[in-house]
């Protein structure tokens, strides 16, 4: 059961609800920050009269009960949707937000140059990996803290907030001290200790879908973060594994309208990993936005064929400029589609 | 190797090329009808000097050689793309063409009513199954020839051309005597005797992707039709099978720009089967068109919850009207995107 | 609902049951041939008192009701299992039966030589394709009727019954006039017209699992054959498609004990297609039998590297001899495992 | 390139090889412990004359070069196979080793009782989770260190070595202080920081396959452990995700002979997770061993229907006894099959 307070409810009103529930011995999960306070109640079955009682308390907006295994992430908790803010950037409101940058931080020069291209092209955030998860121990594993410093310098110059991946719990504080948003990568979607540690910072979290995770498992991973009290979570569809090697992954755009129906959290799409082929990034960017995505995260490189990782799926600044322009046009066109989607 | 003639080449010029190649003992596959004549040459390795010799012959546009296993379907044969015409409807040119209608023909009244709704909503073709492929012997298997007669009557009234599925070689002539376009369904994509028999009619063929077929296998199935001399083939992405049961199938929109890169044949998308959920049909229709699809095929029903098949994925006429309108807007917006895609 | 007669029930007793049910307006499906008569009842809900009434009729063994979508194929119809006989060969009783032979019939000499090797090695049936389903129109499509004649000659010489694939309804009578058992291949598992036509012959049917078919879909395809009155169906697991290209397919041996639990039909395994790699055929043959398979179907070739199809997965006669010997030992060892499985 | 020393080579001889290679500036990875010393050489291309030079040095057995992305895990490094020892238990030599125990440590009484059952049934190691990776934050997450203490007590009583899962790098030292073998679970197969930390202990590692990992990715994860100098790695196939929900996962037994061909590391199979259905555990255990597995890991529970996790796939002690007996018989029968497999 979830109790959602009204946007204009006072702290005292929320505290009264909390006190009543704690007094009855329930375990509570509080979510606040990105919208009205929501109070998750679990631990044991709820008495039949409790929902009505709560509804009548001052400041309570509504009480939500369903059988979904994720409780705090379910749409009913915040039917109007959560807006996640990273600096001035908003996910879940307005036109789609476009994040761009290199797969990996390779050098200061590369990142500063690319960040400037992102800004000029109309991207609103910078991505780039300082710690890289690689299948092989013999592949480039990232520059580490040096990479984080480069990203921070790029932010200082361009004004673009930075999102970068964190690979292990012990790294979280270090990465959070540089980044504006923490990325949990596809391979770590079910890494619970990492989810919990990232949630415990005050940073928004970009949670990529595991490449073989069901929608329900993905939302349960988000639930781990929400249950720690951090509701600044943006979901990212980035392709699932299928039987066909024609593309690196199968970008599952069905997930976009489905996620919008099931949860209040915003969703963006990664067409670079989701296709693995440079020529497909532009059309699939447009498709993602037409399906209802709140943003994109795209890999660009000033010289894709020389990239240390993911060269085949990196686009140039020119293509990014074109994507930003067309995504804006589609986003404007579709803003009245909301009622059709959810 | 494929020899493509110029659009303005005379029949005599084509005949000269054919005669030369036959004289050298090559096995030839001719494709004509939907564009300039193309001559597929196979059976044995080609001499090194032959391409140059052919290029110099009158009326020859270009000679194409690549290592793809499909020879006639490959993009290089007709870089400008094939336009398939069904009555006044064009696939591969102009705005996306929207086919709509019920999953199955259930009754005369249902089809006539639905066809009129399709016409009013702006759909350009009518779909509907008279012979239904069903997993269970105890499910409704379609009305058979009676269903074909109903479809023909709906065409007579509305002017909409009709596409309907054919399930076995022996049925092809019967179905072709009623339909304007023959549909090969997902389960029959690798049914070679059926592909060959359908190709041998003078009807265009709508070739759905097998739900577990790779892109290459799909194009090889198209190649069977082309190799019989019928180049009026429209491909249809309709969802692939994945590990997640959240949607009935995973609509693989990556296939859209990829197919446009690999082949000259037009591609449309079926968001009804590709999602299996009514609420996802509208957003995925828009996504398909934004990805570059040349059209859509959508299931509608005047009373979806009472449908004899596929009710959960059927939309109403109101939603269809909305889709047609928005697809038109996106199509108009994106017409200059061509250079980005292929 | 299924009514199963006792093995010693008279025809008159069965007729009485049938008459009673027909008199009540039920649609019936009769299965006989490979065991006691079973009468499938469907078409409308069954009255609450009917099962008890039927149980009391002379000759009735038991009445079975469950919610599985396949009615005649469900285990409860014949808990003791169906034994399918092809000449002297039994599937579903005794030691595992091993079918072997070339992928495709390439020549008279090849088949006669291979058939003799199969016989000497201890194989009990000969396989070989005269009509080949191929992804590409440019691949070898089989020798057709000439291939059937060669198979028949090999049978005459060695005494081994012959199983061969049939690709389309119109071919069924021709193939049935030569073969002892009709194979429905993986790509045709859902080809209903073909299933029905094959069922209508008096030949046993080997029904391969579609490479992307669920267990339930597979049993529903078997149900189509049973519903036509032919209960001589042997199922064959031959690998499913997965995300890993390390093997051609993923042999799903879970299917073996599961099929034995769900249906009374016997199941065999094809480790050649199920692995696509020669070195894996022997260990996976043993694994299949240890999992409870009633037999194997294996590709062998006298010169695998020169085979016109499937060379990489064909084994030599020496390996076949070794497999037959070890399969026999495991089969003997495991005969008391039955209670553990189902 | 890998240089493998002879079993009887002296430390000085190995040191000479190492000194020569370091002198030439190569980066080296040494594996020792479970067999003859092997020296992995990478970092830059190797001169053409170097292999011959090395082969002539005293104590060198052979020099192995191939293009596989995993260097130390490849079969050629130790063609005779690696034997991993945990106490008196051997993986990779002798009869298959059977590990059994509950999914989760629920209570002292449960574990002591189950451990005694495992010992009596003939199991050689005890499994049980103290830290549980769960999809939902609301599921039982394990007893933590209390669970480790219970496992240690069970070992003290029964003499069975203990394997248990470790979920995060910071937990490794704690878990290693109790366990005899560290398990890296399926969801953590690509958790590189965890692989590295586990490798740095002196404990053998049980590396489960990711449920959507390719064989190559799995071996690359093993390579991370080997590259840290720990060659006591046992691989465990535990089922992959497929499109069919009939079983919880698809147990990929093709992996068993394939892994034996590709790597020198031993492989065991988990039929409990690999099927998710109690009735399938016994037949799939036998199948795994017939395919060549070096052992099994099985979930048992004294009261499966009351288990806090994985009850539907847990077997009873009686079935375990039966499995141990039959696995022993098949193992004995098949010991001469080695030449067929690899």
PDB file of N, CA, C and O in Angstrom, chain B residues 29 42 69 71-72 134-138 141 167-170 187 190-193 196-197 211-214 217 220 223-224 241, chain C residues 29 42 69 71-72 134-138 141 167-170 187 190-193 196-197 211-214 217 220 223-224 227 241:
ATOM      1  N   UNK B  29      17.864 -15.117 -63.591  1.00  0.00           N
ATOM      2  CA  UNK B  29      16.598 -14.790 -62.940  1.00  0.00           C
ATOM      3  C   UNK B  29      16.254 -13.363 -63.334  1.00  0.00           C
ATOM      4  O   UNK B  29      17.024 -12.445 -63.061  1.00  0.00           O
ATOM      5  N   UNK B  42      23.412 -16.404 -62.005  1.00  0.00           N
ATOM      6  CA  UNK B  42      24.125 -17.281 -61.072  1.00  0.00           C
ATOM      7  C   UNK B  42      24.256 -18.674 -61.632  1.00  0.00           C
ATOM      8  O   UNK B  42      23.916 -18.943 -62.771  1.00  0.00           O
ATOM      9  N   UNK B  69      24.099 -13.382 -49.433  1.00  0.00           N
ATOM     10  CA  UNK B  69      23.504 -14.603 -49.974  1.00  0.00           C
ATOM     11  C   UNK B  69      22.243 -14.333 -50.791  1.00  0.00           C
ATOM     12  O   UNK B  69      21.850 -15.159 -51.584  1.00  0.00           O
ATOM     13  N   UNK B  71      20.658 -12.201 -53.728  1.00  0.00           N
ATOM     14  CA  UNK B  71      21.264 -11.517 -54.874  1.00  0.00           C
ATOM     15  C   UNK B  71      20.323 -10.480 -55.487  1.00  0.00           C
ATOM     16  O   UNK B  71      20.735  -9.361 -55.791  1.00  0.00           O
ATOM     17  N   UNK B  72      19.051 -10.882 -55.647  1.00  0.00           N
ATOM     18  CA  UNK B  72      18.100  -9.992 -56.310  1.00  0.00           C
ATOM     19  C   UNK B  72      17.501  -8.986 -55.342  1.00  0.00           C
ATOM     20  O   UNK B  72      17.019  -7.944 -55.752  1.00  0.00           O
ATOM     21  N   UNK B 134      -3.930 -20.959 -36.748  1.00  0.00           N
ATOM     22  CA  UNK B 134      -4.149 -20.957 -35.305  1.00  0.00           C
ATOM     23  C   UNK B 134      -3.323 -22.044 -34.641  1.00  0.00           C
ATOM     24  O   UNK B 134      -3.220 -23.160 -35.156  1.00  0.00           O
ATOM     25  N   UNK B 135      -2.791 -21.738 -33.456  1.00  0.00           N
ATOM     26  CA  UNK B 135      -1.983 -22.724 -32.734  1.00  0.00           C
ATOM     27  C   UNK B 135      -2.811 -23.938 -32.330  1.00  0.00           C
ATOM     28  O   UNK B 135      -2.300 -25.049 -32.267  1.00  0.00           O
ATOM     29  N   UNK B 136      -4.075 -23.709 -32.035  1.00  0.00           N
ATOM     30  CA  UNK B 136      -4.903 -24.806 -31.526  1.00  0.00           C
ATOM     31  C   UNK B 136      -5.943 -25.242 -32.543  1.00  0.00           C
ATOM     32  O   UNK B 136      -6.577 -24.405 -33.195  1.00  0.00           O
ATOM     33  N   UNK B 137      -6.148 -26.551 -32.673  1.00  0.00           N
ATOM     34  CA  UNK B 137      -7.188 -27.023 -33.598  1.00  0.00           C
ATOM     35  C   UNK B 137      -8.582 -26.640 -33.126  1.00  0.00           C
ATOM     36  O   UNK B 137      -9.538 -26.767 -33.891  1.00  0.00           O
ATOM     37  N   UNK B 138      -8.688 -26.192 -31.892  1.00  0.00           N
ATOM     38  CA  UNK B 138     -10.009 -25.888 -31.354  1.00  0.00           C
ATOM     39  C   UNK B 138     -10.338 -24.390 -31.424  1.00  0.00           C
ATOM     40  O   UNK B 138     -11.356 -23.956 -30.916  1.00  0.00           O
ATOM     41  N   UNK B 141     -11.031 -21.071 -37.121  1.00  0.00           N
ATOM     42  CA  UNK B 141     -10.061 -21.173 -38.207  1.00  0.00           C
ATOM     43  C   UNK B 141     -10.409 -20.295 -39.417  1.00  0.00           C
ATOM     44  O   UNK B 141      -9.773 -20.413 -40.463  1.00  0.00           O
ATOM     45  N   UNK B 167      -2.602 -19.662 -46.814  1.00  0.00           N
ATOM     46  CA  UNK B 167      -1.951 -20.597 -45.886  1.00  0.00           C
ATOM     47  C   UNK B 167      -1.283 -21.788 -46.542  1.00  0.00           C
ATOM     48  O   UNK B 167      -0.466 -22.449 -45.922  1.00  0.00           O
ATOM     49  N   UNK B 168      -1.700 -22.118 -47.771  1.00  0.00           N
ATOM     50  CA  UNK B 168      -1.106 -23.298 -48.390  1.00  0.00           C
ATOM     51  C   UNK B 168      -1.112 -23.140 -49.899  1.00  0.00           C
ATOM     52  O   UNK B 168      -1.932 -22.401 -50.454  1.00  0.00           O
ATOM     53  N   UNK B 169      -0.187 -23.832 -50.552  1.00  0.00           N
ATOM     54  CA  UNK B 169      -0.046 -23.654 -52.001  1.00  0.00           C
ATOM     55  C   UNK B 169      -1.357 -23.871 -52.756  1.00  0.00           C
ATOM     56  O   UNK B 169      -1.697 -23.097 -53.662  1.00  0.00           O
ATOM     57  N   UNK B 170      -2.113 -24.862 -52.358  1.00  0.00           N
ATOM     58  CA  UNK B 170      -3.333 -25.182 -53.111  1.00  0.00           C
ATOM     59  C   UNK B 170      -4.405 -24.099 -53.006  1.00  0.00           C
ATOM     60  O   UNK B 170      -5.353 -24.086 -53.767  1.00  0.00           O
ATOM     61  N   UNK B 187       4.302 -17.441 -39.648  1.00  0.00           N
ATOM     62  CA  UNK B 187       4.606 -18.875 -39.505  1.00  0.00           C
ATOM     63  C   UNK B 187       4.961 -19.523 -40.828  1.00  0.00           C
ATOM     64  O   UNK B 187       5.447 -20.643 -40.856  1.00  0.00           O
ATOM     65  N   UNK B 190       9.033 -19.295 -44.033  1.00  0.00           N
ATOM     66  CA  UNK B 190       9.970 -20.262 -44.599  1.00  0.00           C
ATOM     67  C   UNK B 190       9.262 -21.392 -45.338  1.00  0.00           C
ATOM     68  O   UNK B 190       9.863 -22.434 -45.584  1.00  0.00           O
ATOM     69  N   UNK B 191       8.007 -21.212 -45.666  1.00  0.00           N
ATOM     70  CA  UNK B 191       7.249 -22.222 -46.397  1.00  0.00           C
ATOM     71  C   UNK B 191       7.509 -22.021 -47.891  1.00  0.00           C
ATOM     72  O   UNK B 191       6.778 -21.314 -48.597  1.00  0.00           O
ATOM     73  N   UNK B 192       8.561 -22.645 -48.363  1.00  0.00           N
ATOM     74  CA  UNK B 192       9.042 -22.378 -49.721  1.00  0.00           C
ATOM     75  C   UNK B 192       8.008 -22.718 -50.794  1.00  0.00           C
ATOM     76  O   UNK B 192       7.803 -21.926 -51.732  1.00  0.00           O
ATOM     77  N   UNK B 193       7.315 -23.857 -50.699  1.00  0.00           N
ATOM     78  CA  UNK B 193       6.308 -24.123 -51.743  1.00  0.00           C
ATOM     79  C   UNK B 193       5.248 -23.019 -51.809  1.00  0.00           C
ATOM     80  O   UNK B 193       4.801 -22.649 -52.897  1.00  0.00           O
ATOM     81  N   UNK B 196       6.750 -19.882 -53.481  1.00  0.00           N
ATOM     82  CA  UNK B 196       6.869 -20.042 -54.936  1.00  0.00           C
ATOM     83  C   UNK B 196       5.516 -19.926 -55.623  1.00  0.00           C
ATOM     84  O   UNK B 196       5.406 -19.298 -56.671  1.00  0.00           O
ATOM     85  N   UNK B 197       4.504 -20.524 -55.023  1.00  0.00           N
ATOM     86  CA  UNK B 197       3.195 -20.486 -55.652  1.00  0.00           C
ATOM     87  C   UNK B 197       2.635 -19.058 -55.638  1.00  0.00           C
ATOM     88  O   UNK B 197       2.042 -18.600 -56.620  1.00  0.00           O
ATOM     89  N   UNK B 211       8.611 -14.941 -36.725  1.00  0.00           N
ATOM     90  CA  UNK B 211       8.818 -14.341 -35.400  1.00  0.00           C
ATOM     91  C   UNK B 211      10.130 -14.777 -34.763  1.00  0.00           C
ATOM     92  O   UNK B 211      10.498 -14.279 -33.709  1.00  0.00           O
ATOM     93  N   UNK B 212      10.826 -15.701 -35.423  1.00  0.00           N
ATOM     94  CA  UNK B 212      12.170 -16.054 -34.952  1.00  0.00           C
ATOM     95  C   UNK B 212      13.152 -16.084 -36.114  1.00  0.00           C
ATOM     96  O   UNK B 212      14.158 -16.781 -36.072  1.00  0.00           O
ATOM     97  N   UNK B 213      12.853 -15.302 -37.139  1.00  0.00           N
ATOM     98  CA  UNK B 213      13.721 -15.287 -38.318  1.00  0.00           C
ATOM     99  C   UNK B 213      14.714 -14.144 -38.236  1.00  0.00           C
ATOM    100  O   UNK B 213      14.370 -13.032 -37.836  1.00  0.00           O
ATOM    101  N   UNK B 214      15.936 -14.420 -38.642  1.00  0.00           N
ATOM    102  CA  UNK B 214      16.919 -13.349 -38.753  1.00  0.00           C
ATOM    103  C   UNK B 214      16.577 -12.479 -39.972  1.00  0.00           C
ATOM    104  O   UNK B 214      15.824 -12.892 -40.859  1.00  0.00           O
ATOM    105  N   UNK B 217      17.558 -14.360 -43.099  1.00  0.00           N
ATOM    106  CA  UNK B 217      16.602 -15.391 -43.515  1.00  0.00           C
ATOM    107  C   UNK B 217      15.368 -14.780 -44.162  1.00  0.00           C
ATOM    108  O   UNK B 217      14.801 -15.326 -45.111  1.00  0.00           O
ATOM    109  N   UNK B 220      16.198 -13.798 -47.596  1.00  0.00           N
ATOM    110  CA  UNK B 220      16.299 -14.988 -48.445  1.00  0.00           C
ATOM    111  C   UNK B 220      14.918 -15.508 -48.824  1.00  0.00           C
ATOM    112  O   UNK B 220      14.726 -16.027 -49.931  1.00  0.00           O
ATOM    113  N   UNK B 223      13.896 -13.429 -51.496  1.00  0.00           N
ATOM    114  CA  UNK B 223      14.659 -13.819 -52.687  1.00  0.00           C
ATOM    115  C   UNK B 223      13.967 -14.956 -53.443  1.00  0.00           C
ATOM    116  O   UNK B 223      13.997 -14.997 -54.675  1.00  0.00           O
ATOM    117  N   UNK B 224      13.350 -15.885 -52.703  1.00  0.00           N
ATOM    118  CA  UNK B 224      12.602 -16.963 -53.376  1.00  0.00           C
ATOM    119  C   UNK B 224      11.519 -16.378 -54.278  1.00  0.00           C
ATOM    120  O   UNK B 224      11.274 -16.857 -55.382  1.00  0.00           O
ATOM    121  N   UNK B 241      10.148 -13.014 -31.138  1.00  0.00           N
ATOM    122  CA  UNK B 241       9.948 -13.640 -29.842  1.00  0.00           C
ATOM    123  C   UNK B 241      11.149 -13.330 -28.959  1.00  0.00           C
ATOM    124  O   UNK B 241      12.289 -13.468 -29.377  1.00  0.00           O
TER     125      UNK B 241
ATOM    126  N   UNK C  29     -13.580 -36.508 -31.196  1.00  0.00           N
ATOM    127  CA  UNK C  29     -12.336 -36.862 -31.885  1.00  0.00           C
ATOM    128  C   UNK C  29     -11.911 -38.223 -31.379  1.00  0.00           C
ATOM    129  O   UNK C  29     -11.687 -38.378 -30.177  1.00  0.00           O
ATOM    130  N   UNK C  42     -15.428 -32.422 -27.358  1.00  0.00           N
ATOM    131  CA  UNK C  42     -15.378 -30.982 -27.177  1.00  0.00           C
ATOM    132  C   UNK C  42     -16.439 -30.282 -27.990  1.00  0.00           C
ATOM    133  O   UNK C  42     -17.281 -30.913 -28.617  1.00  0.00           O
ATOM    134  N   UNK C  69      -4.677 -26.767 -23.026  1.00  0.00           N
ATOM    135  CA  UNK C  69      -5.323 -26.474 -24.313  1.00  0.00           C
ATOM    136  C   UNK C  69      -5.261 -27.665 -25.269  1.00  0.00           C
ATOM    137  O   UNK C  69      -6.021 -27.724 -26.217  1.00  0.00           O
ATOM    138  N   UNK C  71      -5.951 -31.522 -25.731  1.00  0.00           N
ATOM    139  CA  UNK C  71      -6.868 -32.422 -25.047  1.00  0.00           C
ATOM    140  C   UNK C  71      -6.486 -33.888 -25.250  1.00  0.00           C
ATOM    141  O   UNK C  71      -6.467 -34.679 -24.307  1.00  0.00           O
ATOM    142  N   UNK C  72      -6.194 -34.242 -26.498  1.00  0.00           N
ATOM    143  CA  UNK C  72      -5.909 -35.648 -26.824  1.00  0.00           C
ATOM    144  C   UNK C  72      -4.460 -35.993 -26.549  1.00  0.00           C
ATOM    145  O   UNK C  72      -4.118 -37.154 -26.373  1.00  0.00           O
ATOM    146  N   UNK C 134      15.332 -25.290 -47.582  1.00  0.00           N
ATOM    147  CA  UNK C 134      16.571 -24.503 -47.510  1.00  0.00           C
ATOM    148  C   UNK C 134      16.268 -23.017 -47.423  1.00  0.00           C
ATOM    149  O   UNK C 134      15.357 -22.524 -48.082  1.00  0.00           O
ATOM    150  N   UNK C 135      17.069 -22.326 -46.632  1.00  0.00           N
ATOM    151  CA  UNK C 135      16.868 -20.878 -46.477  1.00  0.00           C
ATOM    152  C   UNK C 135      17.071 -20.130 -47.795  1.00  0.00           C
ATOM    153  O   UNK C 135      16.427 -19.127 -48.044  1.00  0.00           O
ATOM    154  N   UNK C 136      17.987 -20.615 -48.598  1.00  0.00           N
ATOM    155  CA  UNK C 136      18.330 -19.890 -49.818  1.00  0.00           C
ATOM    156  C   UNK C 136      17.842 -20.620 -51.054  1.00  0.00           C
ATOM    157  O   UNK C 136      17.972 -21.838 -51.162  1.00  0.00           O
ATOM    158  N   UNK C 137      17.300 -19.875 -52.022  1.00  0.00           N
ATOM    159  CA  UNK C 137      16.878 -20.520 -53.270  1.00  0.00           C
ATOM    160  C   UNK C 137      18.054 -21.066 -54.064  1.00  0.00           C
ATOM    161  O   UNK C 137      17.848 -21.820 -55.012  1.00  0.00           O
ATOM    162  N   UNK C 138      19.264 -20.675 -53.684  1.00  0.00           N
ATOM    163  CA  UNK C 138      20.428 -21.105 -54.438  1.00  0.00           C
ATOM    164  C   UNK C 138      21.124 -22.308 -53.809  1.00  0.00           C
ATOM    165  O   UNK C 138      22.185 -22.722 -54.254  1.00  0.00           O
ATOM    166  N   UNK C 141      18.326 -28.317 -53.278  1.00  0.00           N
ATOM    167  CA  UNK C 141      16.975 -28.492 -52.754  1.00  0.00           C
ATOM    168  C   UNK C 141      16.528 -29.956 -52.693  1.00  0.00           C
ATOM    169  O   UNK C 141      15.358 -30.243 -52.418  1.00  0.00           O
ATOM    170  N   UNK C 167       7.327 -31.639 -47.350  1.00  0.00           N
ATOM    171  CA  UNK C 167       7.371 -30.175 -47.259  1.00  0.00           C
ATOM    172  C   UNK C 167       6.061 -29.473 -47.549  1.00  0.00           C
ATOM    173  O   UNK C 167       5.892 -28.311 -47.217  1.00  0.00           O
ATOM    174  N   UNK C 168       5.161 -30.156 -48.262  1.00  0.00           N
ATOM    175  CA  UNK C 168       3.917 -29.473 -48.620  1.00  0.00           C
ATOM    176  C   UNK C 168       2.799 -30.485 -48.765  1.00  0.00           C
ATOM    177  O   UNK C 168       3.045 -31.665 -49.053  1.00  0.00           O
ATOM    178  N   UNK C 169       1.568 -30.030 -48.560  1.00  0.00           N
ATOM    179  CA  UNK C 169       0.433 -30.958 -48.580  1.00  0.00           C
ATOM    180  C   UNK C 169       0.362 -31.799 -49.858  1.00  0.00           C
ATOM    181  O   UNK C 169       0.117 -33.010 -49.795  1.00  0.00           O
ATOM    182  N   UNK C 170       0.622 -31.170 -50.978  1.00  0.00           N
ATOM    183  CA  UNK C 170       0.473 -31.889 -52.247  1.00  0.00           C
ATOM    184  C   UNK C 170       1.489 -33.009 -52.425  1.00  0.00           C
ATOM    185  O   UNK C 170       1.317 -33.870 -53.287  1.00  0.00           O
ATOM    186  N   UNK C 187      10.623 -26.107 -39.457  1.00  0.00           N
ATOM    187  CA  UNK C 187      10.021 -24.907 -40.059  1.00  0.00           C
ATOM    188  C   UNK C 187       8.545 -25.106 -40.388  1.00  0.00           C
ATOM    189  O   UNK C 187       7.838 -24.154 -40.677  1.00  0.00           O
ATOM    190  N   UNK C 190       4.222 -25.530 -37.563  1.00  0.00           N
ATOM    191  CA  UNK C 190       2.946 -24.822 -37.488  1.00  0.00           C
ATOM    192  C   UNK C 190       2.236 -24.765 -38.839  1.00  0.00           C
ATOM    193  O   UNK C 190       1.322 -23.956 -39.022  1.00  0.00           O
ATOM    194  N   UNK C 191       2.638 -25.593 -39.779  1.00  0.00           N
ATOM    195  CA  UNK C 191       2.008 -25.640 -41.103  1.00  0.00           C
ATOM    196  C   UNK C 191       0.802 -26.568 -41.007  1.00  0.00           C
ATOM    197  O   UNK C 191       0.881 -27.773 -41.261  1.00  0.00           O
ATOM    198  N   UNK C 192      -0.323 -25.990 -40.631  1.00  0.00           N
ATOM    199  CA  UNK C 192      -1.501 -26.793 -40.318  1.00  0.00           C
ATOM    200  C   UNK C 192      -1.998 -27.622 -41.498  1.00  0.00           C
ATOM    201  O   UNK C 192      -2.307 -28.811 -41.343  1.00  0.00           O
ATOM    202  N   UNK C 193      -2.068 -27.054 -42.707  1.00  0.00           N
ATOM    203  CA  UNK C 193      -2.525 -27.900 -43.814  1.00  0.00           C
ATOM    204  C   UNK C 193      -1.634 -29.137 -43.994  1.00  0.00           C
ATOM    205  O   UNK C 193      -2.135 -30.218 -44.304  1.00  0.00           O
ATOM    206  N   UNK C 196      -2.374 -31.707 -41.208  1.00  0.00           N
ATOM    207  CA  UNK C 196      -3.642 -32.409 -41.447  1.00  0.00           C
ATOM    208  C   UNK C 196      -3.504 -33.459 -42.553  1.00  0.00           C
ATOM    209  O   UNK C 196      -4.020 -34.562 -42.424  1.00  0.00           O
ATOM    210  N   UNK C 197      -2.819 -33.083 -43.607  1.00  0.00           N
ATOM    211  CA  UNK C 197      -2.676 -34.027 -44.709  1.00  0.00           C
ATOM    212  C   UNK C 197      -1.827 -35.229 -44.293  1.00  0.00           C
ATOM    213  O   UNK C 197      -2.133 -36.378 -44.639  1.00  0.00           O
ATOM    214  N   UNK C 211      11.908 -24.346 -34.112  1.00  0.00           N
ATOM    215  CA  UNK C 211      13.091 -23.889 -33.368  1.00  0.00           C
ATOM    216  C   UNK C 211      12.795 -22.670 -32.492  1.00  0.00           C
ATOM    217  O   UNK C 211      13.647 -22.237 -31.735  1.00  0.00           O
ATOM    218  N   UNK C 212      11.579 -22.147 -32.613  1.00  0.00           N
ATOM    219  CA  UNK C 212      11.181 -21.076 -31.693  1.00  0.00           C
ATOM    220  C   UNK C 212       9.797 -21.356 -31.123  1.00  0.00           C
ATOM    221  O   UNK C 212       9.089 -20.442 -30.736  1.00  0.00           O
ATOM    222  N   UNK C 213       9.452 -22.622 -31.053  1.00  0.00           N
ATOM    223  CA  UNK C 213       8.124 -22.991 -30.550  1.00  0.00           C
ATOM    224  C   UNK C 213       8.188 -23.328 -29.067  1.00  0.00           C
ATOM    225  O   UNK C 213       9.118 -23.985 -28.612  1.00  0.00           O
ATOM    226  N   UNK C 214       7.184 -22.887 -28.342  1.00  0.00           N
ATOM    227  CA  UNK C 214       7.079 -23.298 -26.949  1.00  0.00           C
ATOM    228  C   UNK C 214       6.626 -24.760 -26.888  1.00  0.00           C
ATOM    229  O   UNK C 214       6.120 -25.317 -27.867  1.00  0.00           O
ATOM    230  N   UNK C 217       2.952 -24.931 -27.758  1.00  0.00           N
ATOM    231  CA  UNK C 217       2.651 -24.848 -29.188  1.00  0.00           C
ATOM    232  C   UNK C 217       2.963 -26.167 -29.891  1.00  0.00           C
ATOM    233  O   UNK C 217       2.263 -26.587 -30.816  1.00  0.00           O
ATOM    234  N   UNK C 220       0.280 -28.557 -29.203  1.00  0.00           N
ATOM    235  CA  UNK C 220      -0.921 -28.204 -29.967  1.00  0.00           C
ATOM    236  C   UNK C 220      -0.782 -28.639 -31.425  1.00  0.00           C
ATOM    237  O   UNK C 220      -1.770 -29.027 -32.057  1.00  0.00           O
ATOM    238  N   UNK C 223      -1.551 -32.079 -31.425  1.00  0.00           N
ATOM    239  CA  UNK C 223      -2.998 -32.210 -31.250  1.00  0.00           C
ATOM    240  C   UNK C 223      -3.732 -32.148 -32.593  1.00  0.00           C
ATOM    241  O   UNK C 223      -4.732 -32.849 -32.792  1.00  0.00           O
ATOM    242  N   UNK C 224      -3.243 -31.319 -33.514  1.00  0.00           N
ATOM    243  CA  UNK C 224      -3.857 -31.275 -34.853  1.00  0.00           C
ATOM    244  C   UNK C 224      -3.830 -32.666 -35.495  1.00  0.00           C
ATOM    245  O   UNK C 224      -4.786 -33.082 -36.143  1.00  0.00           O
ATOM    246  N   UNK C 227      -6.145 -35.030 -33.572  1.00  0.00           N
ATOM    247  CA  UNK C 227      -7.550 -34.694 -33.790  1.00  0.00           C
ATOM    248  C   UNK C 227      -8.051 -35.203 -35.139  1.00  0.00           C
ATOM    249  O   UNK C 227      -9.260 -35.291 -35.363  1.00  0.00           O
ATOM    250  N   UNK C 241      16.357 -21.717 -30.860  1.00  0.00           N
ATOM    251  CA  UNK C 241      17.222 -20.587 -31.177  1.00  0.00           C
ATOM    252  C   UNK C 241      17.484 -19.790 -29.907  1.00  0.00           C
ATOM    253  O   UNK C 241      16.558 -19.492 -29.164  1.00  0.00           O
TER     254      UNK C 241
END
